[in-house]
Short mmCIF file of C-alpha atoms in Angstrom, two decimals:
data_model
loop_
_atom_site.label_atom_id
_atom_site.label_comp_id
_atom_site.label_asym_id
_atom_site.label_seq_id
_atom_site.Cartn_x
_atom_site.Cartn_y
_atom_site.Cartn_z
CA ASP A 1 -1.98 -0.83 17.74
CA ALA A 2 -1.07 -4.47 18.39
CA GLY A 3 0.18 -5.26 14.90
CA VAL A 4 -0.13 -8.70 13.33
CA ILE A 5 -0.19 -11.39 16.00
CA GLN A 6 1.08 -14.89 15.37
CA SER A 7 1.08 -17.93 17.60
CA PRO A 8 2.93 -19.91 18.61
CA ARG A 9 6.26 -18.12 18.18
CA HIS A 10 8.13 -21.41 18.25
CA GLU A 11 6.91 -24.91 17.52
CA VAL A 12 8.88 -28.14 17.72
CA THR A 13 7.14 -31.28 16.62
CA GLU A 14 7.85 -34.73 15.33
CA MET A 15 7.45 -35.92 11.78
CA GLY A 16 3.91 -37.02 11.05
CA GLN A 17 2.26 -34.74 13.58
CA GLU A 18 -0.31 -32.10 12.69
CA VAL A 19 0.80 -28.48 13.09
CA THR A 20 -1.50 -25.46 13.23
CA LEU A 21 -0.19 -21.93 12.97
CA ARG A 22 -2.41 -19.01 13.88
CA CYS A 23 -2.63 -15.40 12.78
CA LYS A 24 -4.62 -12.38 13.84
CA PRO A 25 -4.34 -9.57 11.26
CA ILE A 26 -4.45 -5.87 12.01
CA SER A 27 -8.00 -4.73 12.62
CA GLY A 28 -9.51 -3.16 9.49
CA HIS A 29 -7.18 -4.91 7.08
CA ASN A 30 -8.91 -6.97 4.40
CA SER A 31 -6.00 -8.92 2.89
CA LEU A 32 -3.98 -11.61 4.62
CA PHE A 33 -0.86 -13.39 3.43
CA TRP A 34 1.03 -16.50 4.55
CA TYR A 35 4.74 -16.68 3.70
CA ARG A 36 7.44 -19.25 4.36
CA GLN A 37 11.09 -18.29 4.82
CA THR A 38 14.02 -20.70 4.49
CA MET A 39 17.70 -20.26 3.81
CA MET A 40 17.48 -22.29 0.63
CA ARG A 41 14.36 -20.79 -0.94
CA GLY A 42 14.13 -17.36 0.65
CA LEU A 43 10.71 -15.83 1.22
CA GLU A 44 7.85 -17.58 -0.58
CA LEU A 45 4.21 -16.56 -0.74
CA LEU A 46 2.08 -19.59 0.12
CA ILE A 47 -1.44 -18.18 -0.09
CA TYR A 48 -3.32 -14.93 0.26
CA PHE A 49 -6.88 -14.00 1.14
CA ASN A 50 -8.94 -10.96 0.32
CA ASN A 51 -12.12 -10.36 2.33
CA ASN A 52 -11.67 -13.86 3.82
CA VAL A 53 -11.68 -15.52 0.38
CA PRO A 54 -8.57 -17.35 -0.88
CA ILE A 55 -7.36 -15.52 -3.99
CA ASP A 56 -4.15 -17.30 -4.88
CA ASP A 57 -2.95 -20.55 -3.34
CA SER A 58 -0.48 -21.43 -6.09
CA GLY A 59 2.38 -21.25 -3.62
CA MET A 60 1.02 -23.94 -1.33
CA PRO A 61 3.60 -26.70 -1.70
CA GLU A 62 1.30 -29.71 -1.58
CA ASP A 63 -1.93 -31.12 -0.22
CA ARG A 64 -0.44 -31.49 3.23
CA PHE A 65 -0.79 -27.72 3.58
CA SER A 66 -4.14 -26.02 4.05
CA ALA A 67 -5.19 -22.53 5.11
CA LYS A 68 -8.44 -21.07 6.31
CA MET A 69 -9.79 -17.68 7.17
CA PRO A 70 -13.14 -18.15 8.88
CA ASN A 71 -13.51 -14.45 9.68
CA ALA A 72 -11.75 -11.13 9.23
CA SER A 73 -9.77 -11.44 12.44
CA PHE A 74 -8.36 -14.96 12.30
CA SER A 75 -6.54 -17.31 9.97
CA THR A 76 -4.85 -20.69 10.32
CA LEU A 77 -2.21 -22.53 8.35
CA LYS A 78 -2.24 -26.27 8.92
CA ILE A 79 0.31 -28.89 7.96
CA GLN A 80 -0.81 -32.50 8.18
CA PRO A 81 1.26 -34.63 8.31
CA SER A 82 4.36 -32.54 8.93
CA GLU A 83 7.77 -33.45 7.50
CA PRO A 84 11.31 -32.30 8.37
CA ARG A 85 11.50 -30.31 5.12
CA ASP A 86 8.64 -28.14 6.40
CA SER A 87 11.00 -26.64 8.98
CA ALA A 88 11.03 -22.90 8.34
CA VAL A 89 9.85 -19.56 9.66
CA TYR A 90 6.25 -18.90 8.69
CA PHE A 91 5.11 -15.29 8.47
CA CYS A 92 1.63 -13.87 8.35
CA ALA A 93 1.11 -10.39 6.91
CA SER A 94 -1.91 -8.19 6.40
CA SER A 95 -2.82 -5.09 4.43
CA PHE A 96 -5.73 -2.91 3.50
CA SER A 97 -6.17 -3.64 -0.18
CA SER A 98 -8.10 -0.95 -2.04
CA GLY A 99 -7.33 -2.19 -5.56
CA GLY A 100 -5.47 -0.36 -8.27
CA GLN A 101 -2.32 0.19 -6.27
CA TYR A 102 0.12 -1.49 -3.94
CA ASN A 103 -0.78 -1.38 -0.28
CA GLU A 104 1.88 -1.91 2.37
CA GLN A 105 1.94 -5.34 3.94
CA PHE A 106 2.53 -5.48 7.70
CA PHE A 107 4.28 -8.60 8.87
CA GLY A 108 3.91 -10.52 12.10
CA PRO A 109 6.94 -11.72 14.08
CA GLY A 110 6.76 -15.20 12.55
CA THR A 111 6.48 -18.76 13.83
CA ARG A 112 9.66 -20.80 13.80
CA LEU A 113 8.69 -24.39 13.04
CA THR A 114 11.06 -27.29 13.59
CA VAL A 115 9.97 -30.76 12.50
CA LEU A 116 12.19 -33.52 13.88
CA GLY B 1 7.90 -13.97 -15.29
CA ASN B 2 8.69 -11.40 -12.66
CA SER B 3 11.84 -11.75 -10.60
CA VAL B 4 14.21 -9.81 -8.38
CA THR B 5 17.96 -10.28 -8.09
CA GLN B 6 20.08 -8.87 -5.28
CA MET B 7 23.78 -8.82 -4.53
CA GLU B 8 24.78 -11.69 -2.35
CA GLY B 9 25.78 -11.12 1.21
CA PRO B 10 26.73 -11.05 3.87
CA VAL B 11 27.95 -7.49 3.74
CA THR B 12 30.09 -6.26 6.64
CA LEU B 13 30.81 -2.56 7.05
CA SER B 14 32.33 -0.32 9.66
CA GLU B 15 30.14 2.29 11.29
CA GLU B 16 29.80 5.47 9.18
CA ALA B 17 30.74 3.67 5.96
CA PHE B 18 28.79 4.13 2.73
CA LEU B 19 26.33 1.38 1.84
CA THR B 20 25.16 0.16 -1.55
CA ILE B 21 23.07 -2.95 -2.05
CA ASN B 22 22.41 -3.69 -5.69
CA CYS B 23 19.02 -4.83 -6.94
CA THR B 24 17.82 -5.54 -10.45
CA TYR B 25 14.45 -6.75 -11.57
CA THR B 26 12.54 -8.36 -14.42
CA ALA B 27 8.88 -7.51 -14.87
CA THR B 28 6.30 -7.85 -17.61
CA GLY B 29 4.38 -4.68 -16.76
CA TYR B 30 5.07 -1.49 -14.85
CA PRO B 31 6.08 -2.59 -11.39
CA SER B 32 6.22 -0.79 -8.13
CA LEU B 33 9.52 -1.37 -6.31
CA PHE B 34 10.25 -1.69 -2.62
CA TRP B 35 12.92 -2.26 -0.05
CA TYR B 36 11.91 -4.18 3.04
CA VAL B 37 14.09 -4.65 6.13
CA GLN B 38 14.09 -7.53 8.59
CA TYR B 39 15.72 -6.96 11.97
CA PRO B 40 16.85 -10.01 13.94
CA GLY B 41 13.94 -12.02 15.27
CA GLU B 42 11.31 -9.83 13.63
CA GLY B 43 9.09 -9.79 10.57
CA LEU B 44 9.73 -7.64 7.51
CA GLN B 45 9.01 -3.92 7.51
CA LEU B 46 8.61 -1.66 4.51
CA LEU B 47 11.63 0.66 4.36
CA LEU B 48 10.88 2.64 1.20
CA LYS B 49 9.09 2.41 -2.12
CA ALA B 50 8.92 3.92 -5.61
CA THR B 51 5.97 3.49 -7.92
CA LYS B 52 7.23 4.82 -11.25
CA ALA B 53 10.38 5.42 -13.24
CA ASP B 54 12.79 8.04 -11.84
CA ASP B 55 10.98 8.15 -8.50
CA LYS B 56 13.26 8.20 -5.47
CA GLY B 57 12.14 6.49 -2.30
CA SER B 58 13.74 7.54 0.98
CA ASN B 59 13.42 6.77 4.67
CA LYS B 60 15.72 6.77 7.72
CA GLY B 61 18.65 7.98 5.62
CA PHE B 62 18.23 5.22 3.04
CA GLU B 63 17.51 6.05 -0.61
CA ALA B 64 16.77 4.14 -3.80
CA THR B 65 15.96 5.43 -7.30
CA TYR B 66 13.74 3.56 -9.75
CA ARG B 67 15.85 3.23 -12.93
CA LYS B 68 13.78 1.83 -15.75
CA GLU B 69 16.59 1.98 -18.31
CA THR B 70 18.78 -0.30 -16.22
CA THR B 71 15.90 -2.12 -14.46
CA SER B 72 17.55 -1.36 -11.14
CA PHE B 73 16.62 -0.11 -7.68
CA HIS B 74 19.86 0.04 -5.69
CA LEU B 75 19.69 0.83 -1.99
CA GLU B 76 22.13 3.42 -0.60
CA LYS B 77 22.94 5.07 2.70
CA GLY B 78 25.68 7.57 3.25
CA SER B 79 26.67 6.60 6.80
CA VAL B 80 25.55 3.32 8.32
CA GLN B 81 25.05 2.71 12.01
CA VAL B 82 25.24 -0.47 14.09
CA SER B 83 21.46 -0.33 14.39
CA ASP B 84 21.20 -0.79 10.59
CA SER B 85 22.38 -4.39 10.92
CA ALA B 86 19.58 -6.42 9.37
CA VAL B 87 18.55 -8.32 6.25
CA TYR B 88 17.40 -6.15 3.34
CA PHE B 89 14.96 -7.40 0.71
CA CYS B 90 14.32 -5.83 -2.66
CA ALA B 91 10.81 -6.54 -3.94
CA LEU B 92 8.31 -5.67 -6.64
CA SER B 93 4.62 -5.83 -7.32
CA ASP B 94 3.22 -5.74 -10.81
CA SER B 95 -0.22 -4.62 -11.91
CA THR B 96 -0.31 -7.26 -14.66
CA THR B 97 -0.46 -9.99 -12.03
CA SER B 98 -1.72 -8.46 -8.84
CA TYR B 99 -0.63 -5.53 -6.75
CA ASP B 100 -1.03 -7.74 -3.72
CA LYS B 101 1.37 -10.42 -4.96
CA VAL B 102 4.82 -9.19 -4.01
CA ILE B 103 7.93 -10.87 -5.39
CA PHE B 104 10.84 -10.71 -2.96
CA GLY B 105 14.52 -11.01 -3.71
CA PRO B 106 16.68 -13.43 -1.71
CA GLY B 107 17.75 -10.81 0.82
CA THR B 108 21.13 -9.30 1.67
CA SER B 109 22.44 -9.55 5.20
CA LEU B 110 24.20 -6.43 6.50
CA SER B 111 26.38 -6.34 9.59
CA VAL B 112 27.71 -3.00 10.82
CA ILE B 113 30.58 -3.16 13.28
CA PRO B 114 31.57 -0.33 15.64
#
């Protein structure tokens, strides 16, 4: 079992550049989550998908952020244009959501983004 | 709204010491409660959970009891090891919003020294 796979693990870019983070969820899982972790704000849920459909994107900070899930095995989080305040660790997590109860979320190793 | 409060860290303990990390919550419905752990350089992992009042979750020597009367879910371990050094997150999910939408506390960093 490969677990949740994220790429790249580290990204350093300059302000104004486009950044794309990638996630492959665990096979068979039908929910996918994008989180951002910073010292100041802790762990924040940005958006989550169920069966490839965005369910709640209220945590997306602004229009510069967008997320897609074109199929059950792949999702992207894009920041365009990037700003220094976007520097953080971005986690992807997945779960099998059956409704009516909590289902454990499995986290990837994260992508550490630094915007200069 | 729903929220989770944890004791501030960092917490530094000697090996074999007793650990308590306090967690209290606010929720509109009947939440499920969790402790997640994050080891250095890794993502979060579910450590234990409790889904209703008076339930006790346990795993790897860690325990936490769901106390509805005090809205608390304190994490305890009788004898910590160096390998327990990590960041610990208290969290909840609430059926009135969505079971999938987990609210995490700020995390408590634990360092165990030999």
